[in-house]
PDB file of C-alpha atoms and ligand atoms in Angstrom:
ATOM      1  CA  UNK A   1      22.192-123.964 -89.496  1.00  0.00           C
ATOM      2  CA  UNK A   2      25.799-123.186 -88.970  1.00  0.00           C
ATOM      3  CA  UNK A   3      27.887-124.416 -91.902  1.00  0.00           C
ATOM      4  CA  UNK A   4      31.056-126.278 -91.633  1.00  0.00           C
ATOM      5  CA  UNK A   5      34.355-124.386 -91.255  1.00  0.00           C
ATOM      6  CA  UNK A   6      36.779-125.765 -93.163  1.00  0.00           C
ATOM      7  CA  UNK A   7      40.470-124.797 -92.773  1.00  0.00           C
ATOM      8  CA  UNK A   8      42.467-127.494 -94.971  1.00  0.00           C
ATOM      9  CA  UNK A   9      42.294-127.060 -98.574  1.00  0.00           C
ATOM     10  CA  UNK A  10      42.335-131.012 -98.844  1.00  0.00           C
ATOM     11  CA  UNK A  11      39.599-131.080 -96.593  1.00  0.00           C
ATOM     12  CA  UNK A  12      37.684-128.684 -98.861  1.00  0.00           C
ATOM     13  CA  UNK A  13      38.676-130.461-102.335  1.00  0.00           C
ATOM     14  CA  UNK A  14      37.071-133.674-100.229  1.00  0.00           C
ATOM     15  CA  UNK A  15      33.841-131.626-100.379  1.00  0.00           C
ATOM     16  CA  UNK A  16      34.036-129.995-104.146  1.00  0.00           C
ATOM     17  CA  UNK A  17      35.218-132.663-105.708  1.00  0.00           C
ATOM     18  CA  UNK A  18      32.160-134.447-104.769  1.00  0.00           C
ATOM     19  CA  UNK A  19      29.886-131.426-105.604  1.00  0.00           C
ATOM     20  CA  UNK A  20      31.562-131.235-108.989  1.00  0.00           C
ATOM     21  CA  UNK A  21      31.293-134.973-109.863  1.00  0.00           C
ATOM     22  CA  UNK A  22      27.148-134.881-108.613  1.00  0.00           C
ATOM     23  CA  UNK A  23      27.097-132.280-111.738  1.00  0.00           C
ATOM     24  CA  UNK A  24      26.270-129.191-109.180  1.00  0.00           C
ATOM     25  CA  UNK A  25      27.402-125.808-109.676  1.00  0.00           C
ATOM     26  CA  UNK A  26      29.668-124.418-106.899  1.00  0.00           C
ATOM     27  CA  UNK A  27      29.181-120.529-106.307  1.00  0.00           C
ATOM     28  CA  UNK A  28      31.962-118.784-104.263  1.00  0.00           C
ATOM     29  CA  UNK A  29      31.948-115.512-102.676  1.00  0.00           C
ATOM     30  CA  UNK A  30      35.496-114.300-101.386  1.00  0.00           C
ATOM     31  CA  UNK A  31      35.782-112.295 -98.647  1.00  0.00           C
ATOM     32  CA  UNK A  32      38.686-111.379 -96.168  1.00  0.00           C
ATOM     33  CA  UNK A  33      35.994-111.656 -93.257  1.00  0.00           C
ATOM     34  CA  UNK A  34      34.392-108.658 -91.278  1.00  0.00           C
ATOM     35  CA  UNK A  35      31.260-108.985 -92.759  1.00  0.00           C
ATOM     36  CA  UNK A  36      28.481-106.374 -93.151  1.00  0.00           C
ATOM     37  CA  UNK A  37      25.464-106.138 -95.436  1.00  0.00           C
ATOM     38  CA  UNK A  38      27.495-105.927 -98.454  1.00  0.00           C
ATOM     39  CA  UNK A  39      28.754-109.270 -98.290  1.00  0.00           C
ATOM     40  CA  UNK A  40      25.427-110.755 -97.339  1.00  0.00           C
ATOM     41  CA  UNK A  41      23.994-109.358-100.567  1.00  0.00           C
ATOM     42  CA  UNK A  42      26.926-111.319-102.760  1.00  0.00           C
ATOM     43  CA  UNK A  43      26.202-114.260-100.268  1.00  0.00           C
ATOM     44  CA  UNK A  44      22.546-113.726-101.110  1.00  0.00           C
ATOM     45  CA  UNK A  45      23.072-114.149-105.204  1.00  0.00           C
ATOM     46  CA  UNK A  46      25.268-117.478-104.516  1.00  0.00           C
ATOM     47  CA  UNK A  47      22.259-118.909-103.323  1.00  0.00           C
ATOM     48  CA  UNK A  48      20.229-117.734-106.073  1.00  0.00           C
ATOM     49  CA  UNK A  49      22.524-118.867-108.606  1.00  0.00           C
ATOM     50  CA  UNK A  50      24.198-122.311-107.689  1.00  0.00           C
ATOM     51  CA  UNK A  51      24.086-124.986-106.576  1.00  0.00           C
ATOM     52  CA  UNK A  52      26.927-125.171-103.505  1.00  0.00           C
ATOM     53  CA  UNK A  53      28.107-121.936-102.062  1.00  0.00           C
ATOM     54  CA  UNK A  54      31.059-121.533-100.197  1.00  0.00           C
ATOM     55  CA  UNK A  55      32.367-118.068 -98.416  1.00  0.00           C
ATOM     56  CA  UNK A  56      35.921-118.075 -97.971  1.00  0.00           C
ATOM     57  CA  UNK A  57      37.677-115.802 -95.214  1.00  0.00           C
ATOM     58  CA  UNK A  58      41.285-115.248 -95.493  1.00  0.00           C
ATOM     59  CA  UNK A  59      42.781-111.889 -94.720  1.00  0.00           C
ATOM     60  CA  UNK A  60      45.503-112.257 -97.778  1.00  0.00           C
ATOM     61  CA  UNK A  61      49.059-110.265 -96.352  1.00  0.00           C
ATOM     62  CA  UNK A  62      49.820-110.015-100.362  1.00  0.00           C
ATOM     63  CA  UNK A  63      47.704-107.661-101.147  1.00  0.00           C
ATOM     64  CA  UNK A  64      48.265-105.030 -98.308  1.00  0.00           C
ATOM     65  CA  UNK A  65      51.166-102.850 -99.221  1.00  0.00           C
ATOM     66  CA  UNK A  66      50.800-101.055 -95.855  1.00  0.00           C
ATOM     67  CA  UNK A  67      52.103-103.514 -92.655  1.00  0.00           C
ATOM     68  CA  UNK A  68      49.887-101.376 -90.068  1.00  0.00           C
ATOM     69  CA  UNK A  69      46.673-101.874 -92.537  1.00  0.00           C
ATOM     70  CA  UNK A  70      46.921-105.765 -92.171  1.00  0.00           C
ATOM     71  CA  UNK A  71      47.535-105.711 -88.915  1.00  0.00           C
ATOM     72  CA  UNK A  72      44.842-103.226 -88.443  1.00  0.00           C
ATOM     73  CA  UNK A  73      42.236-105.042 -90.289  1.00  0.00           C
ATOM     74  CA  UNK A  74      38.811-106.349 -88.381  1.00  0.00           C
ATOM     75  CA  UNK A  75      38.917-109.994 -87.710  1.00  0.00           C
ATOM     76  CA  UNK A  76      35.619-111.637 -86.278  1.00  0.00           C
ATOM     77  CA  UNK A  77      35.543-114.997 -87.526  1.00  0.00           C
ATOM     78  CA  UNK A  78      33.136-116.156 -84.869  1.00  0.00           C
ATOM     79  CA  UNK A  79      30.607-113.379 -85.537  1.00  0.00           C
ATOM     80  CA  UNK A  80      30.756-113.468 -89.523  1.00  0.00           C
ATOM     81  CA  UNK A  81      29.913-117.499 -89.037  1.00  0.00           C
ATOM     82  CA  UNK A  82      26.654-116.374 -86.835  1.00  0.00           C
ATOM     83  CA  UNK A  83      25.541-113.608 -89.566  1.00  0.00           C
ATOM     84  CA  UNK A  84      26.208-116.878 -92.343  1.00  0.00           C
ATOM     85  CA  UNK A  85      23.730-118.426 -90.503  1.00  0.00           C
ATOM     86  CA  UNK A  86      20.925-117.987 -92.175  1.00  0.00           C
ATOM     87  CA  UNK A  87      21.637-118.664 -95.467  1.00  0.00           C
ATOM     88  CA  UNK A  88      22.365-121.935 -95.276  1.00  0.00           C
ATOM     89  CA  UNK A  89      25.540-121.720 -97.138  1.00  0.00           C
ATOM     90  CA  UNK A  90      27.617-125.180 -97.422  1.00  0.00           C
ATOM     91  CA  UNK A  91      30.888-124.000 -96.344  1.00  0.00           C
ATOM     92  CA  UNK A  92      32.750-121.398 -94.654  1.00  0.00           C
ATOM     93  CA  UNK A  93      36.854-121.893 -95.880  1.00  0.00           C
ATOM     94  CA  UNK A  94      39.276-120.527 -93.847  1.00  0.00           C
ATOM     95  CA  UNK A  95      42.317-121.424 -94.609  1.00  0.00           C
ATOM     96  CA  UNK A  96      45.712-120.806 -92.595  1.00  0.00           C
ATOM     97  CA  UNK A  97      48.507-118.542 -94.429  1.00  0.00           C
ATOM     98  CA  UNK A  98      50.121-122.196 -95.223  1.00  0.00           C
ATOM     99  CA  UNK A  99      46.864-123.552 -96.674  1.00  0.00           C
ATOM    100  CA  UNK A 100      47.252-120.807 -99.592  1.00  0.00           C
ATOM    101  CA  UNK A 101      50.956-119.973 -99.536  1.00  0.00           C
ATOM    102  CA  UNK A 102      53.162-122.756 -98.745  1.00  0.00           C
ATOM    103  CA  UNK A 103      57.016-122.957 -98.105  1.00  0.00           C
ATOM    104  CA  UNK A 104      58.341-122.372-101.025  1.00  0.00           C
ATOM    105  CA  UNK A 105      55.428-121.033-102.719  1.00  0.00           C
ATOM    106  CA  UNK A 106      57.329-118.793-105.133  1.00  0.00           C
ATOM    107  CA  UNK A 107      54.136-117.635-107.926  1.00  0.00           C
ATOM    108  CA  UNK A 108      52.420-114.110-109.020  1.00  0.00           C
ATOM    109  CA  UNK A 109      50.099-113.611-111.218  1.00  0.00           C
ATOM    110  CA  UNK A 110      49.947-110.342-112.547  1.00  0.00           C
ATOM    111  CA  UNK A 111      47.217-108.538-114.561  1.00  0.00           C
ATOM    112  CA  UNK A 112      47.749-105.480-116.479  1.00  0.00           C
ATOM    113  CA  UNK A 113      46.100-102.898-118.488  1.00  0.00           C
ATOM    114  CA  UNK A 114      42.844-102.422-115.972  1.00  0.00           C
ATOM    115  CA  UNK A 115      45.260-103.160-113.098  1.00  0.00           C
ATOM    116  CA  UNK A 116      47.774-100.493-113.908  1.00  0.00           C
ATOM    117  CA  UNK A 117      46.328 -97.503-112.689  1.00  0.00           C
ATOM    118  CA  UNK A 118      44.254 -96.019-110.095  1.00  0.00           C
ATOM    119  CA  UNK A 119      44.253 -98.566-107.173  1.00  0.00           C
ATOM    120  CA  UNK A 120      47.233-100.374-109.016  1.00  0.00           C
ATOM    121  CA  UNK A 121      48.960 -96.841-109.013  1.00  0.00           C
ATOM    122  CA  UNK A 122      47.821 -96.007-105.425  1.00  0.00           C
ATOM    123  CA  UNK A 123      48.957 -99.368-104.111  1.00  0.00           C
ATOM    124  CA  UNK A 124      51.665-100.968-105.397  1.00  0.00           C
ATOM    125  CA  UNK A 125      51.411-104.737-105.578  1.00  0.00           C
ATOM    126  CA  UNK A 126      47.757-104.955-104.480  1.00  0.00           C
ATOM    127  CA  UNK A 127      46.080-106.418-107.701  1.00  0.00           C
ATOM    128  CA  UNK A 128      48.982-108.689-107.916  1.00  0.00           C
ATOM    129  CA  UNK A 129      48.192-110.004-104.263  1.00  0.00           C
ATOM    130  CA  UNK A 130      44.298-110.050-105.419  1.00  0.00           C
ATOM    131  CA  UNK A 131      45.039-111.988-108.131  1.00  0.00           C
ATOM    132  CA  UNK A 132      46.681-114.320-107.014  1.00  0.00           C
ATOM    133  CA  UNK A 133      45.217-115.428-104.009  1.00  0.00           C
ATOM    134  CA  UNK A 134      41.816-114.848-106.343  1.00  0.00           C
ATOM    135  CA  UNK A 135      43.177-118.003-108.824  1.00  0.00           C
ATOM    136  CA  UNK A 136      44.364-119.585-105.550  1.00  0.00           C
ATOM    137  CA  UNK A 137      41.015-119.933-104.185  1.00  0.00           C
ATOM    138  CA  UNK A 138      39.137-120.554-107.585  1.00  0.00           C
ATOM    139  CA  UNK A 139      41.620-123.945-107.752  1.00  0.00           C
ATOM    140  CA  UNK A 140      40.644-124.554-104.561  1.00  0.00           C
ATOM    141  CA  UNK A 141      37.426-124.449-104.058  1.00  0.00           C
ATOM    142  CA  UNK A 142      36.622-125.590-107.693  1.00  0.00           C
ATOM    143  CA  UNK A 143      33.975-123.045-108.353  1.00  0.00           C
ATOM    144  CA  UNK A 144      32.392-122.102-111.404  1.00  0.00           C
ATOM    145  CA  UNK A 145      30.748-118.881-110.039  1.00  0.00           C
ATOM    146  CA  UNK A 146      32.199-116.232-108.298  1.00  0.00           C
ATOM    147  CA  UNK A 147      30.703-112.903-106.717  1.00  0.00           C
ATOM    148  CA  UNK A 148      32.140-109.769-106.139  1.00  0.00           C
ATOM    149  CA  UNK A 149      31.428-105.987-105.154  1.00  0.00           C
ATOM    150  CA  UNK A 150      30.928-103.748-107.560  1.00  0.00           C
ATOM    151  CA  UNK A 151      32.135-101.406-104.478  1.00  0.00           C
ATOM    152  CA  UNK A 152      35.713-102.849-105.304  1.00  0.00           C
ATOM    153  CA  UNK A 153      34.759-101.895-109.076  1.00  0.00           C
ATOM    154  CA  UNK A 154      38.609-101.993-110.487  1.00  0.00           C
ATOM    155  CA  UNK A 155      39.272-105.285-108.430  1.00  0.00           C
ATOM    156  CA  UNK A 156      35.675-106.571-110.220  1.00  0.00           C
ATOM    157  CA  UNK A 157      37.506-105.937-113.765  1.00  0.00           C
ATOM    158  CA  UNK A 158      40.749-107.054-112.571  1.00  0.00           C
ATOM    159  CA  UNK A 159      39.204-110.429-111.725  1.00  0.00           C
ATOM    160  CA  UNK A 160      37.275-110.585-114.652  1.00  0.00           C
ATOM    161  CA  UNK A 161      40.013-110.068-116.665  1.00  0.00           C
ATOM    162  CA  UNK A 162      41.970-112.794-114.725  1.00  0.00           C
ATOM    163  CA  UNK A 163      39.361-115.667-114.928  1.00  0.00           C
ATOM    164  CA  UNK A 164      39.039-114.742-118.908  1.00  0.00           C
ATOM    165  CA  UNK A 165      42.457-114.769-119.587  1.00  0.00           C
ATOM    166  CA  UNK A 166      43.547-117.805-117.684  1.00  0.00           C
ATOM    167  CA  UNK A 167      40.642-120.258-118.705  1.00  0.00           C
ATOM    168  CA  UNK A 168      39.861-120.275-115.144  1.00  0.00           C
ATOM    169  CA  UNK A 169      36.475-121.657-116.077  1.00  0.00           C
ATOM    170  CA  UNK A 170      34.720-119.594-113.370  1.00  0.00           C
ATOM    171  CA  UNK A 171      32.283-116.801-114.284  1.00  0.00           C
ATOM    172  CA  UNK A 172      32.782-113.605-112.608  1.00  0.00           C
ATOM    173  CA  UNK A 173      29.307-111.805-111.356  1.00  0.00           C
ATOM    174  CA  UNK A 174      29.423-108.134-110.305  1.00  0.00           C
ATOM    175  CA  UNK A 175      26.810-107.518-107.742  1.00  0.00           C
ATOM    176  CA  UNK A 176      25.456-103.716-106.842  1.00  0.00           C
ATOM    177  CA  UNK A 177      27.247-101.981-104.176  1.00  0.00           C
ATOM    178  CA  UNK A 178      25.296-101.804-100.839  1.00  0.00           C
ATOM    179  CA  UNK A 179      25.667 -98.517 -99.316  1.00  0.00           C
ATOM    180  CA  UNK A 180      24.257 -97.344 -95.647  1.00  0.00           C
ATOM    181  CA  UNK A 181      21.161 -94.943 -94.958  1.00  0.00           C
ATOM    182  CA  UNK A 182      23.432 -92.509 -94.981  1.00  0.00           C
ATOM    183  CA  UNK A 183      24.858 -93.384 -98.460  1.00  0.00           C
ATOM    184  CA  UNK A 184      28.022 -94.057 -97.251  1.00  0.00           C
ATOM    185  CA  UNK A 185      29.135 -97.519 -99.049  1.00  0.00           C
ATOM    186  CA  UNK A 186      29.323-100.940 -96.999  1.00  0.00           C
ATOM    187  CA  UNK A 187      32.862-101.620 -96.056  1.00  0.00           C
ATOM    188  CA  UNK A 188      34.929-103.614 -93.267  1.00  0.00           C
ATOM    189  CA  UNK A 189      37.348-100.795 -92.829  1.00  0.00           C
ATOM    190  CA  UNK A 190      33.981 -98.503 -91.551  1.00  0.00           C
ATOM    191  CA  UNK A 191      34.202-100.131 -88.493  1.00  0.00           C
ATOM    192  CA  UNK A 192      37.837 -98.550 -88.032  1.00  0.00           C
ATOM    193  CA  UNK A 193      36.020 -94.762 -88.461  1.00  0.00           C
ATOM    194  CA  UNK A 194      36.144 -92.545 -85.056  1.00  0.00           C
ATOM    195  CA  UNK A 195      32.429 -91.363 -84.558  1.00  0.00           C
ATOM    196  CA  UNK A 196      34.035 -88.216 -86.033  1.00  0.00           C
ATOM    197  CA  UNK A 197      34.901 -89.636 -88.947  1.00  0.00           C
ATOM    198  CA  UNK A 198      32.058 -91.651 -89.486  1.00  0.00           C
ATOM    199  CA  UNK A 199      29.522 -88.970 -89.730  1.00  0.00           C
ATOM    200  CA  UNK A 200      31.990 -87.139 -92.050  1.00  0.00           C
ATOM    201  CA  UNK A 201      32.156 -90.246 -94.286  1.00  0.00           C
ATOM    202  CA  UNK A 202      29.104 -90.226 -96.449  1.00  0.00           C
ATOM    203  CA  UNK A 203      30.156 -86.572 -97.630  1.00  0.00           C
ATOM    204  CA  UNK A 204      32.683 -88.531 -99.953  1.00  0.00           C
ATOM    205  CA  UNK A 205      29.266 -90.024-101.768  1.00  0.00           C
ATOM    206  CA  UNK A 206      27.103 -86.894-101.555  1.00  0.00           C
ATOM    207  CA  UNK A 207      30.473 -85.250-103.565  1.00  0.00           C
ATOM    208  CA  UNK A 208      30.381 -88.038-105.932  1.00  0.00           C
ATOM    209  CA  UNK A 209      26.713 -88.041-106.480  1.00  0.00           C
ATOM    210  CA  UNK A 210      26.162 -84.072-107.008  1.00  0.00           C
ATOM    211  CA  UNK A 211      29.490 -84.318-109.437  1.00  0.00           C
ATOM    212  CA  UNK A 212      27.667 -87.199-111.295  1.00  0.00           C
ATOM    213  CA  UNK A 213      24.574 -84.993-112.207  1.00  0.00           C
ATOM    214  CA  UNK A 214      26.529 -82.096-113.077  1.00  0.00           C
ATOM    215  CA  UNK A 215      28.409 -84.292-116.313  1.00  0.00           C
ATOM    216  CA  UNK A 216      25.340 -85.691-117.127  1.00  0.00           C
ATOM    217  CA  UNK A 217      23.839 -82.311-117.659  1.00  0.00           C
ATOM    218  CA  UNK A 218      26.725 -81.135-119.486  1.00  0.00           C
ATOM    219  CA  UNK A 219      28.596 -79.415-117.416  1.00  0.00           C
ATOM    220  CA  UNK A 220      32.657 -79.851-118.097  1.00  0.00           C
ATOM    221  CA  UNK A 221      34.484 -82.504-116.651  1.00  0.00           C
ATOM    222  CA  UNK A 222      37.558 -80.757-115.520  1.00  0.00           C
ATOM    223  CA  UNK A 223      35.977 -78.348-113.576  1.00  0.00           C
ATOM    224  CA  UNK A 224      33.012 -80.517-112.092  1.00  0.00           C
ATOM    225  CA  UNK A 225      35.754 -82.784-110.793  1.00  0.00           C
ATOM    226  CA  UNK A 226      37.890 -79.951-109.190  1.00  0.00           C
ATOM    227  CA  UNK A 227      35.122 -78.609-107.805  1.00  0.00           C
ATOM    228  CA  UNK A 228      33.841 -82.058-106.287  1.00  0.00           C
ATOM    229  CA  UNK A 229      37.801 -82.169-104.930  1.00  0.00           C
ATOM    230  CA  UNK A 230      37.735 -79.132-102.881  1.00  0.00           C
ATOM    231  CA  UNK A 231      33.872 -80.128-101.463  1.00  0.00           C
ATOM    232  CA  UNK A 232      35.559 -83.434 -99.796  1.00  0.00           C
ATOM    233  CA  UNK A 233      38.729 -81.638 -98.598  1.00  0.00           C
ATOM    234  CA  UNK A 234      36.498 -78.855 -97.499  1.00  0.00           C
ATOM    235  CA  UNK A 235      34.503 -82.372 -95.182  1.00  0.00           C
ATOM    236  CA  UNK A 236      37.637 -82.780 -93.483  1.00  0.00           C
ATOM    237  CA  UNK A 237      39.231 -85.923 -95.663  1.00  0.00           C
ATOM    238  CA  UNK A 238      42.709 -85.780 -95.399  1.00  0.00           C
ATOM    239  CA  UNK A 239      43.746 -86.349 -99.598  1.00  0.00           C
ATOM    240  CA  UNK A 240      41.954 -87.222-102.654  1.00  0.00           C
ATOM    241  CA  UNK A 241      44.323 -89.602-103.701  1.00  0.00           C
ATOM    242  CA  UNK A 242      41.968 -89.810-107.054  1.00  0.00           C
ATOM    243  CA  UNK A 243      38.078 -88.649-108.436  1.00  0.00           C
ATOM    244  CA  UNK A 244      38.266 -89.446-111.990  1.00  0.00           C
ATOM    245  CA  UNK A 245      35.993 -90.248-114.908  1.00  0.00           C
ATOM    246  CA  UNK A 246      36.704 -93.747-116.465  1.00  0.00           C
ATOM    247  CA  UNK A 247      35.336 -95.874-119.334  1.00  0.00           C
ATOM    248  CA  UNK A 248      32.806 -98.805-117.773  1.00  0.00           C
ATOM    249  CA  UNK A 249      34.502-102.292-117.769  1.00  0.00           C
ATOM    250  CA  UNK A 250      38.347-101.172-119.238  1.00  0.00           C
ATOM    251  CA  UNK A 251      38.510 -97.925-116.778  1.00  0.00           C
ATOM    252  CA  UNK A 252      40.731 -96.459-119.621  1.00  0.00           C
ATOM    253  CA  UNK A 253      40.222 -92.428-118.956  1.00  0.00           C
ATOM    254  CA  UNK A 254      37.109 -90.684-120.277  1.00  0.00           C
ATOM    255  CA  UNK A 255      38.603 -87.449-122.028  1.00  0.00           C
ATOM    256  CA  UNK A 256      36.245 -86.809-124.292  1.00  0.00           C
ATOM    257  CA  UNK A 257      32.832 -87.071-122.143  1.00  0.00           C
ATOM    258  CA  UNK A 258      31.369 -89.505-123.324  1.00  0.00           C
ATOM    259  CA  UNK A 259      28.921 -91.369-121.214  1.00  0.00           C
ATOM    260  CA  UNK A 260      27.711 -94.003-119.548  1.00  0.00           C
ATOM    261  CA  UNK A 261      30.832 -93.804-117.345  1.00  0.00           C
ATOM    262  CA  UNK A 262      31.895 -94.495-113.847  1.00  0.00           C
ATOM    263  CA  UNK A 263      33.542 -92.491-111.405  1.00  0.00           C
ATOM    264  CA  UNK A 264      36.040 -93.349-108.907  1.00  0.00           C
ATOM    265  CA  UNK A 265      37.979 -91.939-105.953  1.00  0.00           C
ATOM    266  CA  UNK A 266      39.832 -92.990-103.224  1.00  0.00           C
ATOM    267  CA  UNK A 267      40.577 -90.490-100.383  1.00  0.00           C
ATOM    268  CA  UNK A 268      41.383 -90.813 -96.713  1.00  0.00           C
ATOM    269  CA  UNK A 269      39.716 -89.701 -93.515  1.00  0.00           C
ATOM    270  CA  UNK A 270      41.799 -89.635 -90.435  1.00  0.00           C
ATOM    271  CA  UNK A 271      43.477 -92.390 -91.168  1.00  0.00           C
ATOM    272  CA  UNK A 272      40.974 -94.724 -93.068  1.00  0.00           C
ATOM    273  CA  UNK A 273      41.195 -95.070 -96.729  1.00  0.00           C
ATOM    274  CA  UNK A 274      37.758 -94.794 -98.209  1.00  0.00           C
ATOM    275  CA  UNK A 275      36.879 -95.914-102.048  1.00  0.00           C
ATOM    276  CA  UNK A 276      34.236 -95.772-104.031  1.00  0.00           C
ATOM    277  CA  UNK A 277      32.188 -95.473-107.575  1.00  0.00           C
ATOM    278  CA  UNK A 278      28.987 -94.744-108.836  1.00  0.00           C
ATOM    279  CA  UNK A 279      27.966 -95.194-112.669  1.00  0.00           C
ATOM    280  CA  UNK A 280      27.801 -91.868-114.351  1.00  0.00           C
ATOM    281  CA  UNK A 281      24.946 -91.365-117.038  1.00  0.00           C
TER     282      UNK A 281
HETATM  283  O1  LIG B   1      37.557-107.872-101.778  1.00  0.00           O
HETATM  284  C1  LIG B   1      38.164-108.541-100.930  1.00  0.00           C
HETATM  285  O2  LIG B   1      37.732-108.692 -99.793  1.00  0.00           O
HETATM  286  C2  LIG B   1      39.507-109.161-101.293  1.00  0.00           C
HETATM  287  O3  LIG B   1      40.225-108.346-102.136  1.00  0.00           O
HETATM  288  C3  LIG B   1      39.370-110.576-101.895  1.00  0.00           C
HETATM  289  C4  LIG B   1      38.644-110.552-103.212  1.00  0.00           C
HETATM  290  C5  LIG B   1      38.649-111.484-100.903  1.00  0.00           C
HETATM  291  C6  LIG B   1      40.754-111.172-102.149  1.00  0.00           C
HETATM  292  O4  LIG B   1      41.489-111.263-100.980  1.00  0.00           O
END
């Protein structure tokens, strides 16, 4: 069963407000569209844990700091609707840029601390256009549950942080990152990967992964790291923009080794910006 599109946010506050009133629990799952597996899975856990679940697709221009990357960015409404099919979600929200940002809407919300660095350092203004189109649609749609990647790990604490510090009332639930045979993790900019590219992709993992086992074992972090660097420039990636060994939930820097930990990097490959983490330990 194809569920409703919705593109008016009174439309959709018809709808919730209903939901809310009948005592059910509304689930949301955010997404800026171009859905793969990944999103499924989050979609998946919505249904298992409320009541109502909405998917919203809105491809938010505040949180690209890069002009050709939002214009760039895969848009297949009619296709993601087909793959929502068959969960037999309640809505699918798409709201128009005016729906979300009016004229003379004229607010940011800003986290810091987990924001700050990393992604926040790589891309200025990007958490700050996350979080605020992330409290936008939480008003909106009224939902007390909300499900995101752990593949967008920093954006996972930076919304976590938000709904915590705000009262937003929803509760933030970190799903497992859904990765390809291959290893390589789920991700709407994969479809923007020459064949090239793509079968150089997963090398960014593999790096990750063998650099992972080495700090568990003991080895020291420095060099494990460096080491890991050279292996993904050696693949062909044009940068490592960052590999580094954070603290689980406040990503403050792990200098001392101590583990569990997660590891992060970011690093392009002709052209497409790949991230992603894996727990450490
Ligand atoms: O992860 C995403 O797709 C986006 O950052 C989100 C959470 C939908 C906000 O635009």
């Amino acid at each position: 069963m194809r569920a409703p599109i919705i593109r008016s946010k009174s439309e959709l506050q018809n709808l919730t407000r209903g939901w809310r009133q009948a005592g059910e629990v509304i689930g949301v799952v955010p997404t800026m569209g171009a859905l793969h597996d990944g999103h499924l899975s989050l979609v998946a856990a919505a249904k298992e844990g409320s009541d109502r679940v909405i998917v919203t697709i809105f491809v938010n221009p505040k949180q690209f700091n890069d002009p050709k990357d939002l214009e760039n960015y895969p848009r297949t409404e009619n296709e993601d609707a087909r793959k929502l099919e068959r969960f037999e979600i309640d809505a699918i929200y798409v709201p128009g840029p005016d729906q979300i940002y009016p004229e003379g809407f004229d607010t940011t919300v800003s986290v810091s601390g987990v924001a700050d660095e990393l992604e926040g350092e790589k891309r200025p203004g990007h958490f700050d256009g996350v979080a605020t189109v992330v409290t936008k649609l939480f008003t909106q749609t009224m939902a007390e549950k909300a499900f995101f990647g752990e593949k967008d790990y920093q954006q996972l604490q930076v919304v976590t942080q938000l709904s915590r510090d705000l009262d937003l009332g929803v509760e933030v639930v970190g799903c497992p990152t859904i990765r390809e045979e291959d290893g390589l993790a789920m991700s709407s900019r994969n479809l923007l990967l020459s064949d090239r590219a793509r079968v150089r992709a997963p090398r960014l993992n593999e790096a990750m992964e063998r650099a992972a086992e080495r700090i568990v074992a003991g080895e020291p972090v420095e060099t494990v790291l460096a080491e890991a660097r050279a292996e993904i420039l050696a693949a062909e990636f044009n940068d490592v923009e960052y590999l580094e060994l954070r603290s689980i939930g406040t990503l403050k820097p792990v200098t001392d080794g101590k583990l569990p930990a997660r590891l992060l990097a970011a690093a392009p490959l002709a052209g497409v910006r790949l991230i992603d983490n894996i727990a450490v330990g």
